[in-house]
Structure formats: C-alpha cells, structure tokens
Coordinates of C-alpha atoms in Angstrom, one line a residue:
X1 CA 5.7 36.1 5.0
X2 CA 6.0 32.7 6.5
X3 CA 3.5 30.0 5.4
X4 CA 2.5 26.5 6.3
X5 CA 0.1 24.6 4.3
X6 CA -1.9 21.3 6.2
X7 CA -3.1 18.4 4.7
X8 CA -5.6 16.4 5.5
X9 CA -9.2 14.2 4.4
X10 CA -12.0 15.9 4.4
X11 CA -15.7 14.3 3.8
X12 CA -17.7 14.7 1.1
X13 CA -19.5 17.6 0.7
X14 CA -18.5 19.2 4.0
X15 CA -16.5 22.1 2.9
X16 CA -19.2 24.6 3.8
X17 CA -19.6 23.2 7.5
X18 CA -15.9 23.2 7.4
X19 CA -16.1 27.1 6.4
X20 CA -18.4 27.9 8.9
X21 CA -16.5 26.3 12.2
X22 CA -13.6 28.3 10.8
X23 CA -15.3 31.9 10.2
X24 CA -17.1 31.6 13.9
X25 CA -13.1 30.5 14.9
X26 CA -11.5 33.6 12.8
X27 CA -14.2 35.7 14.8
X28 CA -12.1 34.6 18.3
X29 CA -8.3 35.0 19.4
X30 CA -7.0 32.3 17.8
X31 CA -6.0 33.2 14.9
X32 CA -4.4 36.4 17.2
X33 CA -2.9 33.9 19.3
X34 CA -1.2 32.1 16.1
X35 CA -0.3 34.9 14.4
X36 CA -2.8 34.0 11.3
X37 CA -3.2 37.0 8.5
X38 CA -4.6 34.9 6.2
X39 CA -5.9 31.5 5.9
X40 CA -7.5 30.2 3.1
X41 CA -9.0 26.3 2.5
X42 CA -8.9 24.6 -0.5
X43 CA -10.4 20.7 -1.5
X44 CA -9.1 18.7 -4.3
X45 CA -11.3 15.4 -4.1
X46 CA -10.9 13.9 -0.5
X47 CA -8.1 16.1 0.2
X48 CA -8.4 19.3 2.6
X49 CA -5.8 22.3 2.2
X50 CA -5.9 24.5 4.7
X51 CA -3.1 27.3 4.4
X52 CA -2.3 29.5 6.9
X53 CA -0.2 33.0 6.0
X54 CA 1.6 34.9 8.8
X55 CA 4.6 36.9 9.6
X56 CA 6.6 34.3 11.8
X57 CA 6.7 30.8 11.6
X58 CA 2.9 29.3 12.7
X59 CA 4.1 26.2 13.5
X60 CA 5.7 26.9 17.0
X61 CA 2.6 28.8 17.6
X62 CA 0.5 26.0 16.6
X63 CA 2.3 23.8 18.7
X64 CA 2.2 26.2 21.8
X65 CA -1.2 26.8 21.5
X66 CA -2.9 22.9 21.1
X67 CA -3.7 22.7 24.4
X68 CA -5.8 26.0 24.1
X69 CA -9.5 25.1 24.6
X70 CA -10.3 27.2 21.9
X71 CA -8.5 25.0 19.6
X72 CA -9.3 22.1 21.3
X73 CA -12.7 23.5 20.4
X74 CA -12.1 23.9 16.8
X75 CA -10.4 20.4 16.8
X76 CA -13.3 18.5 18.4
X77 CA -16.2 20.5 16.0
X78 CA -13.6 20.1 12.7
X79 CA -13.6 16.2 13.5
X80 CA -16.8 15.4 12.4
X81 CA -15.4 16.6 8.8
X82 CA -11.7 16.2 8.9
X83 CA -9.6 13.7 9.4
X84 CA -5.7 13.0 9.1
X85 CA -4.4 12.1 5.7
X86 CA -2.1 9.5 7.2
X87 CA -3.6 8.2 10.4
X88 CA -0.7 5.8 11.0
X89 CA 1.7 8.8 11.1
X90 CA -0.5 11.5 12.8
X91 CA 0.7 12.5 16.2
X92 CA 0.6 16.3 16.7
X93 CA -0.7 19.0 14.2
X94 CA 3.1 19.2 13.0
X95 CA 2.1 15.6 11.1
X96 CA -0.3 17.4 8.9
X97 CA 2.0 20.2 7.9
X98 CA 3.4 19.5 4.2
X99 CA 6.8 20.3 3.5
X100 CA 7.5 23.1 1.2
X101 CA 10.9 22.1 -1.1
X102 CA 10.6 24.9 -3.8
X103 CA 9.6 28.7 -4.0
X104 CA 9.9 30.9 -6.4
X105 CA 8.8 34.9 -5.8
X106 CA 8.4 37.4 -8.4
X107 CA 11.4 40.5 -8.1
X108 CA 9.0 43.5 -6.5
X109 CA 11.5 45.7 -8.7
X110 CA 9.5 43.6 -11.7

C-alpha cells in the first residue's frame, strides 16, 4: 500500500463544502485514473490533510493526470476553500505532498 499525504490551508468552516466537491469527484474516473482506494481528509485548525491510499505510487499519477480537466475541475471548485500551505514554494501538486521519514507496521503474523 503506497500513500501520500497533502498538506494544505483550508478556510474556516469549509470542510463540508470541501467533502462534497470530493464525493461528487470520487463518483467520476479520477480517482480510477490515479489509482485512489482510499482517501480520507482530515483538518487540524487551518490545516487540510488530504491522504490518498493506493497500490502504486499516486504521485506520478498525480502528476500525469493535472492537466486532466476533471482535475482541473476539482482544482478550480477546491480553490474557493483550499489553498497552499506555503505559497512561496507551491509549484505543482508534488509541493503539497509531505514527506513521510518514519513507518512502522504491525507483523500480520501478530
């Protein structure tokens, strides 16, 4: 299971919006087109979580698929609500995508 976790701003009180834009996305063939199995969105504060679960790495996907309209779409409608966390360092999707430096699994055999 491959994950990648994005970080971003998110104003106040918009996580439901924010829910919605994704569920009616979810509905499409992006997250098919990404490879998505799971995604889940978090807020702590200001801050937006948005992890996405899948079996290969998302972000090459993610990066092939930014020009798609439908997430240009997504994009355009999640603007109102998110924005980047650094906007001095923001180029490409990649710059919201936080860096994982530890895991730790449970042994299946446990």
């Amino acid at each position: 299971m491959h994950n990648a976790l994005i970080v971003a701003r998110m104003a106040p009180n918009s996580a439901p919006a924010i829910a919605d834009i994704f569920a009616a996305s979810d509905s499409g063939e992006l997250p098919h087109l990404i490879g998505v199995n799971r995604r889940s969105l978090f807020q702590f504060g200001d801050v937006y979580l948005h992890l996405i679960e899948s079996e290969q790495d998302p972000e090459p996907a993610i990066a092939k698929v930014a020009g798609h309209s439908e997430f240009r779409g997504i994009s355009e409608k999640l603007s109102a609500y998110v924005s980047a966390y650094d906007p001095q360092t923001w180029r490409s999707p990649k710059d919201a995508m936080a860096q994982c430096f530890y895991r730790w699994e449970r042994d299946a055999r446990s």
